[in-house]
Protein backbone atom coordinates (compact mmCIF):
# COMPACT_ATOMS: atom_id res chain seq x y z
CA MET A 1 107.71 86.07 125.90
CA LYS A 2 106.68 88.40 123.06
CA GLU A 3 108.68 88.05 119.86
CA GLU A 4 110.34 91.20 118.52
CA ALA A 5 109.47 92.42 115.02
CA TYR A 6 112.13 94.23 113.01
CA ILE A 7 112.26 96.08 109.70
CA VAL A 8 115.15 94.49 107.80
CA THR A 9 115.04 96.74 104.74
CA GLY A 10 112.67 98.86 102.66
CA PHE A 11 112.42 100.44 99.23
CA ARG A 12 110.05 102.56 97.21
CA SER A 13 109.49 103.59 93.64
CA ALA A 14 109.82 107.16 92.57
CA VAL A 15 106.49 108.98 92.76
CA GLY A 16 105.00 109.80 89.37
CA LYS A 17 102.53 112.48 88.44
CA ALA A 18 99.11 110.93 87.96
CA GLY A 19 97.80 111.11 84.42
CA ARG A 20 100.88 112.68 82.90
CA GLY A 21 103.94 111.17 84.54
CA GLY A 22 106.18 108.21 83.87
CA PHE A 23 103.79 105.64 85.38
CA ARG A 24 100.60 106.87 83.69
CA PHE A 25 100.44 103.80 81.43
CA TYR A 26 101.98 101.37 83.94
CA ARG A 27 99.79 99.05 85.97
CA PRO A 28 99.96 99.32 89.78
CA ASP A 29 100.39 95.55 90.21
CA ASP A 30 103.41 95.64 87.90
CA LEU A 31 104.86 98.61 89.77
CA ALA A 32 104.44 96.95 93.16
CA ALA A 33 105.91 93.70 91.86
CA ASP A 34 108.99 95.58 90.61
CA VAL A 35 109.61 97.05 94.07
CA ILE A 36 109.07 93.71 95.81
CA LYS A 37 111.47 91.92 93.45
CA HIS A 38 114.17 94.46 94.31
CA LEU A 39 113.34 94.20 98.01
CA VAL A 40 113.73 90.42 98.10
CA ASP A 41 116.84 90.44 95.91
CA SER A 42 118.49 92.74 98.46
CA VAL A 43 118.28 89.92 101.04
CA PRO A 44 119.82 86.96 99.17
CA GLN A 45 119.89 84.67 102.22
CA LEU A 46 116.07 84.74 102.41
CA ASP A 47 114.20 81.83 100.84
CA LYS A 48 111.12 83.44 99.28
CA THR A 49 108.91 80.50 100.24
CA ARG A 50 109.54 81.33 103.91
CA ILE A 51 107.74 84.67 103.57
CA ASP A 52 104.49 84.23 105.47
CA ASP A 53 102.43 86.96 103.81
CA VAL A 54 102.41 89.98 101.52
CA ILE A 55 100.17 92.73 102.88
CA VAL A 56 99.39 95.54 100.45
CA GLY A 57 97.75 98.84 101.32
CA ASN A 58 95.50 100.34 98.67
CA ALA A 59 92.92 103.10 98.99
CA THR A 60 90.87 102.20 95.91
CA PRO A 61 90.94 98.42 95.49
CA GLU A 62 88.99 98.07 92.26
CA ALA A 63 89.60 97.85 88.49
CA GLU A 64 93.38 97.51 87.94
CA GLN A 65 93.75 97.52 91.74
CA GLY A 66 90.98 95.01 92.38
CA LEU A 67 90.70 91.20 92.54
CA ASN A 68 92.64 91.19 95.82
CA VAL A 69 95.60 92.96 94.26
CA GLY A 70 97.72 91.99 97.27
CA ARG A 71 97.59 88.31 96.35
CA LEU A 72 98.29 89.07 92.69
CA ILE A 73 101.28 91.21 93.65
CA SER A 74 102.60 88.35 95.77
CA LEU A 75 102.37 85.97 92.82
CA MET A 76 103.92 88.48 90.41
CA GLY A 77 106.66 89.81 92.65
CA LEU A 78 107.83 86.59 94.28
CA GLY A 79 107.42 84.10 91.45
CA THR A 80 105.89 81.47 93.71
CA ASP A 81 102.34 80.50 94.63
CA LYS A 82 103.40 79.51 98.15
CA VAL A 83 103.16 83.03 99.64
CA PRO A 84 99.66 84.41 100.28
CA GLY A 85 98.65 88.05 99.96
CA MET A 86 95.94 90.42 101.09
CA THR A 87 94.77 93.97 100.48
CA VAL A 88 94.18 96.52 103.25
CA ASN A 89 92.31 99.80 102.94
CA ARG A 90 92.50 102.55 105.52
CA TYR A 91 92.74 105.26 102.89
CA CYS A 92 95.84 107.43 103.35
CA SER A 93 97.28 105.34 106.20
CA SER A 94 96.89 102.00 104.38
CA GLY A 95 100.63 101.62 103.76
CA LEU A 96 101.46 102.24 107.43
CA GLU A 97 98.57 100.06 108.58
CA THR A 98 100.06 97.07 106.77
CA ILE A 99 103.37 97.49 108.62
CA ALA A 100 101.48 97.63 111.92
CA ILE A 101 99.61 94.44 111.01
CA ALA A 102 102.89 92.73 110.15
CA LYS A 103 104.38 93.83 113.46
CA ALA A 104 101.38 92.57 115.44
CA LYS A 105 101.29 89.19 113.71
CA ILE A 106 105.00 88.60 114.22
CA GLU A 107 104.98 89.73 117.84
CA ASN A 108 102.14 87.31 118.56
CA GLY A 109 103.84 84.33 116.94
CA MET A 110 101.55 84.20 113.90
CA ALA A 111 104.36 84.81 111.38
CA ASP A 112 108.11 85.25 111.08
CA CYS A 113 108.48 87.17 107.83
CA ILE A 114 106.06 89.55 106.11
CA ILE A 115 106.36 92.01 103.23
CA ALA A 116 104.22 95.05 104.04
CA GLY A 117 103.58 98.29 102.20
CA GLY A 118 101.29 99.77 99.63
CA VAL A 119 100.67 100.82 96.06
CA GLU A 120 98.41 103.32 94.34
CA SER A 121 97.95 104.38 90.75
CA MET A 122 95.83 107.50 90.60
CA SER A 123 96.43 107.52 86.85
CA VAL A 124 94.18 104.52 86.33
CA MET A 125 91.65 105.34 89.02
CA ALA A 126 89.03 108.05 89.40
CA MET A 127 89.15 109.80 92.77
CA GLY A 128 87.12 107.70 95.18
CA GLY A 129 86.65 104.89 92.66
CA TRP A 130 84.67 104.33 89.50
CA ARG A 131 81.26 103.79 91.11
CA ILE A 132 80.54 105.77 94.25
CA VAL A 133 77.21 104.89 95.89
CA PRO A 134 76.60 106.91 99.08
CA ASN A 135 73.94 105.87 101.55
CA PRO A 136 71.08 108.34 100.89
CA LYS A 137 70.00 108.40 104.53
CA ILE A 138 73.54 109.24 105.67
CA GLY A 139 73.85 111.77 102.86
CA LYS A 140 70.80 113.58 104.23
CA GLU A 141 71.54 113.31 107.95
CA HIS A 142 75.35 113.52 107.92
CA PRO A 143 76.44 115.05 104.59
CA THR A 144 79.91 115.97 105.87
CA TRP A 145 80.73 112.28 106.19
CA TYR A 146 80.91 112.26 102.40
CA TRP A 147 82.70 115.56 101.91
CA GLY A 148 85.57 115.60 99.47
CA MET A 149 88.99 116.22 100.97
CA GLY A 150 89.15 119.74 99.53
CA LEU A 151 86.07 120.82 101.45
CA THR A 152 87.48 119.40 104.67
CA ALA A 153 90.70 121.34 104.04
CA GLU A 154 88.68 124.53 103.71
CA ALA A 155 86.89 123.73 106.98
CA VAL A 156 90.22 123.20 108.76
CA ALA A 157 91.59 126.47 107.39
CA LYS A 158 88.52 128.31 108.71
CA ASP A 159 88.25 126.57 112.10
CA PHE A 160 91.98 126.84 112.86
CA ASN A 161 92.57 130.28 111.33
CA VAL A 162 95.13 129.19 108.75
CA SER A 163 95.56 132.04 106.30
CA ARG A 164 95.97 131.74 102.54
CA GLU A 165 99.33 133.47 102.81
CA ASP A 166 100.62 130.91 105.33
CA GLN A 167 99.35 128.03 103.18
CA ASP A 168 101.14 129.31 100.08
CA LEU A 169 104.38 129.91 101.98
CA PHE A 170 104.23 126.40 103.41
CA ALA A 171 103.66 124.97 99.93
CA LEU A 172 106.59 126.92 98.50
CA LYS A 173 108.92 125.63 101.21
CA SER A 174 107.76 122.07 100.55
CA HIS A 175 108.87 122.35 96.92
CA GLU A 176 112.14 124.06 97.86
CA LYS A 177 113.04 121.34 100.35
CA ALA A 178 112.11 118.56 97.93
CA ILE A 179 114.13 120.06 95.08
CA ALA A 180 117.13 120.42 97.39
CA ALA A 181 116.77 116.79 98.52
CA ILE A 182 116.66 115.50 94.94
CA LYS A 183 119.66 117.59 93.90
CA ALA A 184 121.60 116.25 96.88
CA GLY A 185 120.70 112.65 95.99
CA ARG A 186 119.03 111.97 99.33
CA PHE A 187 116.37 109.68 97.85
CA LYS A 188 118.65 107.77 95.50
CA ASP A 189 119.37 104.75 97.71
CA GLU A 190 115.73 104.18 98.64
CA ILE A 191 114.24 104.38 95.12
CA VAL A 192 113.97 101.35 92.84
CA PRO A 193 114.48 102.41 89.20
CA VAL A 194 111.60 101.11 87.09
CA ASP A 195 112.01 100.26 83.40
CA ILE A 196 108.97 101.22 81.37
CA GLU A 197 108.02 99.92 77.94
CA HIS A 198 105.29 102.10 76.46
CA ILE A 199 103.64 100.68 73.35
CA PHE A 200 101.38 103.04 71.39
CA LEU A 201 100.13 104.02 67.94
CA ASP A 202 101.51 107.19 66.37
CA GLU A 203 99.53 109.66 64.28
CA HIS A 204 99.88 107.29 61.31
CA GLU A 205 98.55 104.38 63.38
CA LYS A 206 101.92 102.68 63.32
CA ARG A 207 103.03 100.70 66.35
CA GLN A 208 105.69 102.48 68.35
CA VAL A 209 107.67 101.35 71.39
CA LYS A 210 109.22 103.80 73.83
CA HIS A 211 111.59 102.71 76.60
CA TYR A 212 112.49 104.86 79.60
CA VAL A 213 113.41 104.59 83.27
CA VAL A 214 111.56 106.28 86.15
CA ASP A 215 113.95 106.82 89.04
CA THR A 216 113.24 110.36 90.28
CA ASP A 217 110.21 111.89 92.01
CA GLU A 218 108.33 113.93 89.43
CA GLY A 219 106.28 116.30 91.56
CA PRO A 220 108.70 118.98 92.85
CA ARG A 221 108.83 122.10 90.74
CA ALA A 222 110.42 125.50 91.03
CA SER A 223 107.83 128.13 91.90
CA THR A 224 107.47 131.52 93.51
CA ILE A 225 105.17 132.96 96.09
CA GLU A 226 103.84 135.32 93.42
CA ALA A 227 102.83 132.39 91.20
CA LEU A 228 101.17 130.54 94.08
CA THR A 229 99.16 133.56 95.21
CA LYS A 230 97.71 133.97 91.71
CA LEU A 231 96.06 130.55 91.81
CA LYS A 232 92.31 130.51 92.40
CA PRO A 233 90.68 128.38 95.11
CA VAL A 234 89.25 125.20 93.63
CA PHE A 235 86.92 123.84 96.32
CA ALA A 236 84.95 126.81 97.65
CA ASN A 237 84.07 130.32 96.53
CA GLY A 238 86.21 132.72 98.51
CA GLY A 239 88.22 129.83 99.88
CA SER A 240 91.96 129.50 100.40
CA VAL A 241 92.76 125.97 99.23
CA THR A 242 94.27 125.85 95.75
CA ALA A 243 95.99 123.34 93.51
CA GLY A 244 99.24 124.91 94.61
CA ASN A 245 98.82 124.34 98.34
CA SER A 246 97.27 120.86 98.07
CA SER A 247 98.94 117.47 97.70
CA GLN A 248 99.40 116.08 94.21
CA THR A 249 97.62 113.04 92.79
CA SER A 250 100.32 110.47 92.21
CA ASP A 251 101.42 106.94 91.35
CA GLY A 252 103.83 104.95 93.51
CA ALA A 253 104.69 101.83 95.50
CA ALA A 254 106.70 101.16 98.66
CA PHE A 255 107.38 98.07 100.79
CA VAL A 256 109.39 96.97 103.82
CA LEU A 257 110.48 93.53 104.97
CA VAL A 258 109.38 92.82 108.54
CA MET A 259 110.97 89.84 110.31
CA SER A 260 110.99 88.19 113.72
CA GLY A 261 114.02 88.44 115.96
CA LYS A 262 114.66 84.70 115.78
CA MET A 263 114.61 84.71 111.98
CA VAL A 264 116.89 87.75 111.88
CA LYS A 265 119.40 85.82 114.01
CA GLU A 266 119.02 82.65 111.97
CA LEU A 267 119.78 84.46 108.71
CA ASN A 268 122.51 86.57 110.33
CA LEU A 269 120.81 89.81 109.33
CA GLU A 270 121.16 93.23 110.91
CA PRO A 271 117.76 94.97 111.10
CA VAL A 272 117.61 98.67 110.33
CA ALA A 273 114.57 99.78 112.33
CA ARG A 274 111.41 98.81 114.11
CA LEU A 275 107.90 100.15 114.38
CA VAL A 276 107.69 100.87 118.10
CA SER A 277 104.02 101.86 118.25
CA TYR A 278 101.06 102.65 116.03
CA SER A 279 97.85 104.50 116.80
CA VAL A 280 94.68 105.30 114.91
CA VAL A 281 92.07 107.79 116.10
CA GLY A 282 88.69 109.04 114.99
CA VAL A 283 87.88 112.73 114.56
CA GLU A 284 85.03 114.75 113.09
CA PRO A 285 84.88 113.87 109.35
CA ARG A 286 84.21 117.53 108.46
CA ILE A 287 87.73 118.40 109.63
CA MET A 288 89.42 115.08 109.00
CA GLY A 289 92.77 116.83 108.43
CA ILE A 290 93.32 117.31 112.16
CA GLY A 291 93.63 113.55 112.78
CA PRO A 292 97.38 113.63 113.57
CA ILE A 293 96.77 116.10 116.42
CA GLU A 294 95.28 113.23 118.42
CA ALA A 295 97.16 110.31 116.83
CA ILE A 296 100.67 111.65 117.46
CA PRO A 297 100.51 111.95 121.27
CA LYS A 298 98.76 108.59 121.51
CA ALA A 299 101.50 106.82 119.52
CA VAL A 300 104.29 108.64 121.35
CA LYS A 301 102.81 107.68 124.72
CA GLN A 302 102.42 104.05 123.63
CA ALA A 303 106.14 104.07 122.80
CA GLY A 304 107.00 105.29 126.29
CA LEU A 305 108.40 108.52 124.90
CA THR A 306 107.66 112.24 124.98
CA LEU A 307 107.41 114.66 122.09
CA ASN A 308 110.88 115.92 122.93
CA ASP A 309 112.31 112.46 122.21
CA ILE A 310 111.20 112.60 118.57
CA ASN A 311 113.93 113.66 116.16
CA LEU A 312 111.95 113.79 112.89
CA PHE A 313 108.37 113.92 111.68
CA GLU A 314 107.03 112.80 108.31
CA LEU A 315 103.63 114.46 108.22
CA ASN A 316 101.71 113.74 105.07
CA GLU A 317 100.87 117.08 103.52
CA ALA A 318 97.36 116.37 102.32
CA PHE A 319 96.88 120.14 102.32
CA ALA A 320 98.89 123.05 103.64
CA SER A 321 95.92 124.10 105.78
CA GLN A 322 95.75 120.81 107.68
CA SER A 323 99.53 120.50 107.91
CA LEU A 324 99.84 123.91 109.55
CA ALA A 325 96.89 123.20 111.85
CA VAL A 326 98.53 119.95 112.99
CA ILE A 327 101.98 121.52 113.47
CA ARG A 328 100.55 124.37 115.55
CA GLU A 329 98.03 122.42 117.61
CA ALA A 330 100.34 119.46 118.28
CA GLY A 331 103.25 121.73 119.16
CA LEU A 332 105.63 120.27 116.58
CA ASN A 333 109.00 121.81 115.81
CA LEU A 334 108.68 122.96 112.21
CA ASP A 335 112.43 122.51 111.69
CA ILE A 336 112.13 118.71 111.96
CA VAL A 337 108.86 118.27 110.03
CA ASN A 338 109.15 117.08 106.42
CA VAL A 339 112.79 118.07 106.14
CA ASN A 340 112.87 116.88 102.52
CA GLY A 341 109.48 118.25 101.54
CA GLY A 342 106.08 116.61 101.71
CA ALA A 343 103.17 115.54 99.56
CA ILE A 344 102.49 119.04 98.24
CA ALA A 345 105.78 118.70 96.37
CA LEU A 346 106.50 114.96 96.31
CA GLY A 347 102.98 113.65 95.77
CA HIS A 348 100.50 111.49 97.63
CA PRO A 349 99.92 108.02 96.16
CA LEU A 350 97.22 107.30 98.77
CA GLY A 351 97.59 103.63 99.80
CA CYS A 352 101.35 103.74 99.24
CA THR A 353 102.06 106.88 101.25
CA GLY A 354 102.40 105.41 104.75
CA ALA A 355 104.99 102.89 103.58
CA LYS A 356 106.75 105.48 101.42
CA LEU A 357 107.11 107.85 104.38
CA THR A 358 108.38 104.98 106.54
CA VAL A 359 111.12 104.21 104.00
CA GLN A 360 112.02 107.90 103.81
CA MET A 361 112.05 108.18 107.59
CA ILE A 362 114.47 105.27 108.03
CA HIS A 363 116.90 106.72 105.50
CA GLU A 364 116.74 110.24 106.92
CA LEU A 365 117.19 109.08 110.53
CA ARG A 366 120.27 107.19 109.42
CA ARG A 367 121.60 110.16 107.46
CA ARG A 368 121.23 112.39 110.53
CA ASN A 369 122.35 109.75 113.04
CA GLN A 370 119.07 110.17 114.97
CA LYS A 371 116.95 107.57 116.73
CA TYR A 372 113.21 108.28 116.72
CA GLY A 373 110.82 109.48 114.04
CA VAL A 374 107.05 109.73 113.69
CA VAL A 375 105.17 108.98 110.48
CA THR A 376 101.70 110.48 110.62
CA MET A 377 98.78 111.39 108.40
CA CYS A 378 95.17 112.46 108.31
CA VAL A 379 92.78 109.85 106.94
CA GLY A 380 89.56 110.26 104.98
CA THR A 381 86.19 110.13 106.76
CA GLY A 382 87.65 111.54 109.96
CA GLN A 383 90.64 109.53 111.12
CA GLY A 384 94.28 110.09 111.99
CA ALA A 385 97.21 107.69 112.20
CA ALA A 386 100.73 107.82 113.59
CA GLY A 387 103.60 105.39 113.98
CA VAL A 388 106.83 105.75 115.94
CA ILE A 389 109.90 104.45 114.11
CA GLU A 390 113.13 103.61 115.93
CA LEU A 391 116.37 103.45 113.96
CA LEU A 392 118.53 100.54 115.11
CA ARG A 393 121.66 101.20 113.04
């Protein structure tokens, strides 16, 4: 008989602005360890040495995020060398992929307790990594395989007739919803406040120490449609994709605790949710943003549900053009998509995003007393991913 896998709890950091936000001088392994410490402390009956693995999603596992950062985060966050760790990279779906791996291992009797999630610091990392070495043969025969995300967003806008006006309006609404969510305190319970100690030299080369706490998402900002329409396209001459209708580069970490049904009973815990199904698809890399169009129905079907059974969608807003293409082509109800804003406002810390959206989904389903949600995203090099989340209490 297959073992059930449950999400017992989950937390995330606030999302910082890359290069200029509160985490710009903070290492990603430290940030992830902070979230994991809080996660484990929230389940006092759990002996840390009984955790079978720490699985960390990361889209650029090099430099400060290298050296199998998953294992280092396990050591740092749990304070024991008895729990292994690994790093997983499926670009933007890395954080959701780790939860799916945890589910699969537990259901097949390979583990009873796994911490799964992701971390990304785009402050410390150049986009794509510090040393990009494309295959010259592929570059000649299939150049779109290496296209930057901005170019793919332009291709989606053109192929799916998404106007500049619609993209800017979508971006504006993302910020408005995110600002409203922050003002209402909707993210407060899911965010782990992080204490930062910033040591630096002032203009007189004297050592200075600054202490502050990061506990609020930094990306949302008040804007107007007039301001957004004035922005110039940044990826193509005559294009429609701008900095204002694209996701923000960001820093963040998010993790959930996944546990077997027998361990949940043993520790007398009440699980909050479960990942019912998870799907990954391949699409044309030139228009990678459409990935959720195929991933969503596949995941929903795997769950034995229909689109009408889904109460909420967390669609990663890589770009307004691809978000609108997905919503229209997949037939999603816009009223239940990104109800608290998306990555255009809240940021997109790559390998963290899938876990971050899962944590947000669980909290919002609970707040609305709803049962099913879908976390979905497009993935670089032509992929799409989607997971169905069921709220249990």
